[in-house]
Amino acid sequence: MTGFVIAISALLGLLIGSFLNVVIWRVPRHESIVSPPSRCPGCEQLIRPYDNIPVLSWLILRGKCRSCKTKISARYPLVEAGTAILWGLLAWRFAGSWALPAYLVLAAGLVALSLIDLDTFLLPNRIVYPLTVAVTVLFGAAGVVGGVGDFRRALLSGLGVFAVFLLLHLVSPRGMGFGDVKFSFVLGLSLGWVSPATAFLGIFMGFLLGSVVGIGLIATKVKTRKDHVPFGPFMALGTLIALLVGPQILRLLSQ
Ligand SMILES: [Zn+2]
């Protein structure tokens, strides 16, 4: 049964990843994510359904448009494969938990927000708000079926993390953007469903990864101290690591 759930989740993840590519491209441009259908940015040719199969089409076409041979970024198949792997891993980690749907939706949101933040240095409300509502409702439903205590702990954790980020924003508005503050609640909520220690670990790892990479980029002169380094992807990464292997890390730390 678990193997079946993992396989179905990974397959669905491929399709969702394909949809996330549309979201990542269109939301920052304030375009609709449902219409019109995708076209090649080079020749405006409609992309045929058989050229739109996740990962496979890109490999078959060797990363080029069928009509005009414009190069298609490797990021598209990577987002599709990455979402599939994430969904498979989360299904493995939370198999048998009512919270699995909430985690799958969260992961899709994290993929989209991370790449948009890398592209634009923004975490659009058009994604953060619906993601927060959807994940909260799904955890609420899981709480009703599985145990209200888990949901109460998740909510408190979300509010706690939000309060910490808000405080950091008030102390240093340039260091901690308000976009990150709005984003923090859903992370604290999702981590807190597992345990408060997991929430602490996930947020801590986000800061750690962000600082290490930030310092690395400045040391290697890829960026200067004045450049902006998006924080969203690191928060997302810290959260996903804590969700997937948090228990193992906490056990190692407590030895
Ligand atoms: Zn083309």
CSV table of C-alpha atoms and ligand atoms in Angstrom, one decimal:
chain,number,residue,atom,x,y,z
A,1,MET,CA,0.0,0.0,0.0
A,2,THR,CA,2.8,2.4,0.9
A,3,GLY,CA,4.6,1.7,-2.3
A,4,PHE,CA,1.5,2.4,-4.2
A,5,VAL,CA,0.9,5.7,-2.5
A,6,ILE,CA,4.5,6.7,-3.2
A,7,ALA,CA,4.3,5.7,-6.9
A,8,ILE,CA,1.0,7.6,-7.4
A,9,SER,CA,2.3,10.7,-5.6
A,10,ALA,CA,5.5,10.7,-7.7
A,11,LEU,CA,3.5,10.4,-10.9
A,12,LEU,CA,1.1,13.2,-9.9
A,13,GLY,CA,4.1,15.2,-8.9
A,14,LEU,CA,5.4,15.1,-12.5
A,15,LEU,CA,2.1,16.6,-13.7
A,16,ILE,CA,2.0,19.2,-10.9
A,17,GLY,CA,5.6,20.1,-11.7
A,18,SER,CA,4.5,20.8,-15.3
A,19,PHE,CA,1.8,23.1,-14.0
A,20,LEU,CA,4.3,24.8,-11.6
A,21,ASN,CA,6.4,25.7,-14.6
A,22,VAL,CA,3.4,27.7,-15.9
A,23,VAL,CA,2.9,29.3,-12.5
A,24,ILE,CA,6.6,30.2,-12.1
A,25,TRP,CA,6.6,31.9,-15.6
A,26,ARG,CA,3.2,33.6,-15.5
A,27,VAL,CA,2.4,34.7,-12.0
A,28,PRO,CA,5.3,37.3,-11.8
A,29,ARG,CA,4.1,38.6,-15.2
A,30,HIS,CA,0.5,38.9,-13.9
A,31,GLU,CA,-0.8,36.5,-16.5
A,32,SER,CA,-3.6,34.0,-16.1
A,33,ILE,CA,-2.3,30.5,-15.2
A,34,VAL,CA,-5.3,28.7,-16.9
A,35,SER,CA,-5.4,30.4,-20.3
A,36,PRO,CA,-4.2,30.8,-23.0
A,37,PRO,CA,-2.4,27.4,-23.6
A,38,SER,CA,1.4,27.4,-23.6
A,39,ARG,CA,3.3,28.6,-26.7
A,40,CYS,CA,6.9,28.5,-27.7
A,41,PRO,CA,8.5,31.9,-26.6
A,42,GLY,CA,10.5,31.8,-29.8
A,43,CYS,CA,8.0,31.2,-32.6
A,44,GLU,CA,4.7,31.5,-30.8
A,45,GLN,CA,3.8,28.0,-32.0
A,46,LEU,CA,1.2,26.3,-29.7
A,47,ILE,CA,2.9,23.5,-27.8
A,48,ARG,CA,1.3,20.2,-28.8
A,49,PRO,CA,0.1,17.9,-26.1
A,50,TYR,CA,2.6,15.2,-27.2
A,51,ASP,CA,5.4,17.7,-26.8
A,52,ASN,CA,4.2,18.6,-23.3
A,53,ILE,CA,4.8,15.3,-21.5
A,54,PRO,CA,6.8,16.1,-18.3
A,55,VAL,CA,10.5,15.4,-18.6
A,56,LEU,CA,10.2,13.0,-21.5
A,57,SER,CA,9.3,15.6,-24.2
A,58,TRP,CA,12.2,17.7,-23.2
A,59,LEU,CA,14.6,14.7,-23.5
A,60,ILE,CA,13.1,13.6,-26.9
A,61,LEU,CA,13.3,17.1,-28.3
A,62,ARG,CA,16.8,17.5,-26.8
A,63,GLY,CA,15.8,20.8,-25.1
A,64,LYS,CA,14.7,22.5,-28.4
A,65,CYS,CA,11.4,23.7,-29.8
A,66,ARG,CA,10.1,21.3,-32.5
A,67,SER,CA,9.4,24.1,-35.0
A,68,CYS,CA,12.0,26.8,-34.5
A,69,LYS,CA,14.7,25.0,-32.5
A,70,THR,CA,14.7,27.7,-29.8
A,71,LYS,CA,16.5,26.3,-26.8
A,72,ILE,CA,14.2,25.3,-23.9
A,73,SER,CA,15.7,25.7,-20.5
A,74,ALA,CA,16.7,22.6,-18.6
A,75,ARG,CA,14.9,24.1,-15.6
A,76,TYR,CA,11.5,22.9,-17.0
A,77,PRO,CA,12.3,19.1,-16.8
A,78,LEU,CA,14.2,19.7,-13.5
A,79,VAL,CA,11.2,21.4,-11.9
A,80,GLU,CA,9.0,18.4,-13.1
A,81,ALA,CA,11.5,15.8,-11.9
A,82,GLY,CA,12.2,17.7,-8.7
A,83,THR,CA,8.5,18.0,-7.8
A,84,ALA,CA,8.0,14.3,-8.5
A,85,ILE,CA,10.9,13.3,-6.3
A,86,LEU,CA,9.6,15.6,-3.5
A,87,TRP,CA,6.1,14.2,-3.7
A,88,GLY,CA,7.5,10.7,-3.6
A,89,LEU,CA,9.7,11.4,-0.6
A,90,LEU,CA,6.9,13.1,1.3
A,91,ALA,CA,4.5,10.2,0.5
A,92,TRP,CA,7.2,7.9,1.9
A,93,ARG,CA,7.7,10.0,5.0
A,94,PHE,CA,4.0,10.7,5.7
A,95,ALA,CA,2.4,7.5,4.4
A,96,GLY,CA,-0.5,6.6,6.6
A,97,SER,CA,-0.8,10.2,7.9
A,98,TRP,CA,-3.9,12.3,7.3
A,99,ALA,CA,-1.5,15.2,6.9
A,100,LEU,CA,0.0,13.9,3.6
A,101,PRO,CA,-2.3,16.1,1.3
A,102,ALA,CA,-1.3,19.2,3.3
A,103,TYR,CA,2.4,18.3,2.8
A,104,LEU,CA,2.0,17.7,-0.9
A,105,VAL,CA,0.3,21.0,-1.4
A,106,LEU,CA,2.9,22.7,0.7
A,107,ALA,CA,5.8,21.2,-1.4
A,108,ALA,CA,4.2,22.4,-4.6
A,109,GLY,CA,4.0,25.9,-3.2
A,110,LEU,CA,7.6,25.8,-2.0
A,111,VAL,CA,8.9,24.8,-5.4
A,112,ALA,CA,7.0,27.6,-7.1
A,113,LEU,CA,7.8,30.3,-4.5
A,114,SER,CA,11.5,29.3,-4.4
A,115,LEU,CA,12.0,29.7,-8.1
A,116,ILE,CA,10.0,32.9,-8.3
A,117,ASP,CA,12.0,34.3,-5.5
A,118,LEU,CA,15.2,33.4,-7.3
A,119,ASP,CA,13.9,35.1,-10.5
A,120,THR,CA,12.3,38.2,-9.0
A,121,PHE,CA,13.3,38.5,-5.3
A,122,LEU,CA,9.6,38.5,-4.5
A,123,LEU,CA,7.2,36.0,-2.9
A,124,PRO,CA,3.9,37.0,-4.6
A,125,ASN,CA,0.8,37.2,-2.4
A,126,ARG,CA,-1.0,35.5,-5.3
A,127,ILE,CA,0.7,32.3,-4.2
A,128,VAL,CA,1.5,32.9,-0.5
A,129,TYR,CA,-2.1,33.6,0.5
A,130,PRO,CA,-3.9,30.8,-1.3
A,131,LEU,CA,-1.1,28.4,-0.2
A,132,THR,CA,-1.4,29.4,3.4
A,133,VAL,CA,-5.2,29.0,3.3
A,134,ALA,CA,-5.1,25.7,1.5
A,135,VAL,CA,-2.5,24.1,3.8
A,136,THR,CA,-4.2,25.4,6.9
A,137,VAL,CA,-7.6,24.0,5.8
A,138,LEU,CA,-5.9,20.6,4.9
A,139,PHE,CA,-4.2,20.4,8.3
A,140,GLY,CA,-7.4,21.4,10.0
A,141,ALA,CA,-9.2,18.6,8.2
A,142,ALA,CA,-6.4,16.2,9.2
A,143,GLY,CA,-6.8,17.4,12.7
A,144,VAL,CA,-10.6,16.7,12.7
A,145,VAL,CA,-10.0,13.2,11.5
A,146,GLY,CA,-6.7,12.4,13.2
A,147,GLY,CA,-6.4,14.5,16.4
A,148,VAL,CA,-7.2,18.1,17.2
A,149,GLY,CA,-4.1,18.3,19.4
A,150,ASP,CA,-1.8,18.0,16.4
A,151,PHE,CA,-3.6,20.9,14.7
A,152,ARG,CA,-3.5,23.1,17.8
A,153,ARG,CA,0.2,22.5,18.1
A,154,ALA,CA,0.7,23.3,14.4
A,155,LEU,CA,-1.3,26.5,14.7
A,156,LEU,CA,0.7,27.7,17.7
A,157,SER,CA,3.9,26.8,16.0
A,158,GLY,CA,2.9,28.8,12.9
A,159,LEU,CA,2.0,31.8,15.0
A,160,GLY,CA,5.2,31.5,17.0
A,161,VAL,CA,7.4,31.4,13.9
A,162,PHE,CA,5.4,34.3,12.4
A,163,ALA,CA,6.0,36.3,15.5
A,164,VAL,CA,9.7,35.7,15.4
A,165,PHE,CA,9.9,36.7,11.7
A,166,LEU,CA,7.8,39.8,12.4
A,167,LEU,CA,10.1,40.8,15.2
A,168,LEU,CA,13.2,40.4,13.0
A,169,HIS,CA,11.4,42.5,10.3
A,170,LEU,CA,10.7,45.3,12.8
A,171,VAL,CA,14.3,45.3,14.0
A,172,SER,CA,15.8,45.1,10.5
A,173,PRO,CA,13.3,45.7,7.6
A,174,ARG,CA,16.1,45.4,5.0
A,175,GLY,CA,17.4,42.2,6.4
A,176,MET,CA,14.0,40.5,6.7
A,177,GLY,CA,11.5,41.5,4.0
A,178,PHE,CA,7.8,41.5,4.8
A,179,GLY,CA,7.3,38.9,2.1
A,180,ASP,CA,9.4,36.4,4.2
A,181,VAL,CA,7.3,37.3,7.3
A,182,LYS,CA,4.0,36.5,5.5
A,183,PHE,CA,5.6,33.2,4.1
A,184,SER,CA,6.8,32.1,7.6
A,185,PHE,CA,3.4,31.2,9.0
A,186,VAL,CA,2.7,28.2,6.7
A,187,LEU,CA,6.3,26.9,7.3
A,188,GLY,CA,5.9,27.0,11.1
A,189,LEU,CA,2.5,25.4,10.8
A,190,SER,CA,3.7,22.5,8.6
A,191,LEU,CA,6.8,21.9,10.7
A,192,GLY,CA,4.9,22.2,14.0
A,193,TRP,CA,2.4,19.5,13.0
A,194,VAL,CA,5.4,17.1,13.5
A,195,SER,CA,6.7,18.7,16.7
A,196,PRO,CA,7.9,22.0,18.1
A,197,ALA,CA,11.5,20.7,17.9
A,198,THR,CA,11.0,20.1,14.1
A,199,ALA,CA,9.8,23.6,13.7
A,200,PHE,CA,12.8,25.0,15.5
A,201,LEU,CA,15.1,22.7,13.4
A,202,GLY,CA,13.5,23.7,10.1
A,203,ILE,CA,13.7,27.4,10.7
A,204,PHE,CA,17.2,27.2,12.1
A,205,MET,CA,18.4,25.3,9.0
A,206,GLY,CA,16.8,27.9,6.8
A,207,PHE,CA,18.8,30.6,8.4
A,208,LEU,CA,22.0,28.5,8.5
A,209,LEU,CA,21.8,27.6,4.8
A,210,GLY,CA,21.0,31.2,3.9
A,211,SER,CA,23.9,32.5,5.8
A,212,VAL,CA,26.4,29.9,4.6
A,213,VAL,CA,25.5,30.4,0.9
A,214,GLY,CA,25.2,34.2,1.3
A,215,ILE,CA,28.7,34.3,2.9
A,216,GLY,CA,30.0,31.9,0.2
A,217,LEU,CA,28.6,34.1,-2.6
A,218,ILE,CA,30.3,37.2,-1.1
A,219,ALA,CA,33.6,35.4,-0.5
A,220,THR,CA,33.7,34.1,-4.0
A,221,LYS,CA,32.8,37.6,-5.3
A,222,VAL,CA,29.7,36.3,-7.1
A,223,LYS,CA,27.7,38.8,-5.2
A,224,THR,CA,28.7,41.9,-3.2
A,225,ARG,CA,27.6,42.7,0.3
A,226,LYS,CA,25.0,45.2,-1.2
A,227,ASP,CA,23.4,42.6,-3.5
A,228,HIS,CA,20.2,41.0,-2.4
A,229,VAL,CA,20.2,37.2,-1.8
A,230,PRO,CA,16.6,35.8,-1.8
A,231,PHE,CA,15.8,34.1,1.5
A,232,GLY,CA,12.7,32.2,0.4
A,233,PRO,CA,14.5,29.3,-1.2
A,234,PHE,CA,16.6,28.6,1.9
A,235,MET,CA,13.5,28.8,4.2
A,236,ALA,CA,11.8,26.3,1.9
A,237,LEU,CA,14.9,24.0,1.8
A,238,GLY,CA,15.3,24.1,5.6
A,239,THR,CA,11.6,23.2,6.0
A,240,LEU,CA,11.8,20.3,3.5
A,241,ILE,CA,14.9,18.9,5.1
A,242,ALA,CA,13.4,19.1,8.6
A,243,LEU,CA,10.2,17.5,7.4
A,244,LEU,CA,11.9,14.6,5.6
A,245,VAL,CA,14.8,13.8,7.9
A,246,GLY,CA,14.1,15.9,11.0
A,247,PRO,CA,13.7,12.9,13.3
A,248,GLN,CA,17.1,11.5,12.3
A,249,ILE,CA,18.8,14.8,12.7
A,250,LEU,CA,17.2,15.4,16.1
A,251,ARG,CA,18.3,11.9,17.2
A,252,LEU,CA,21.9,12.6,16.2
A,253,LEU,CA,21.9,15.9,18.0
A,254,SER,CA,20.5,14.5,21.2
A,255,GLN,CA,23.2,11.7,21.4
B,1,ZN,ZN,9.5,27.6,-31.4
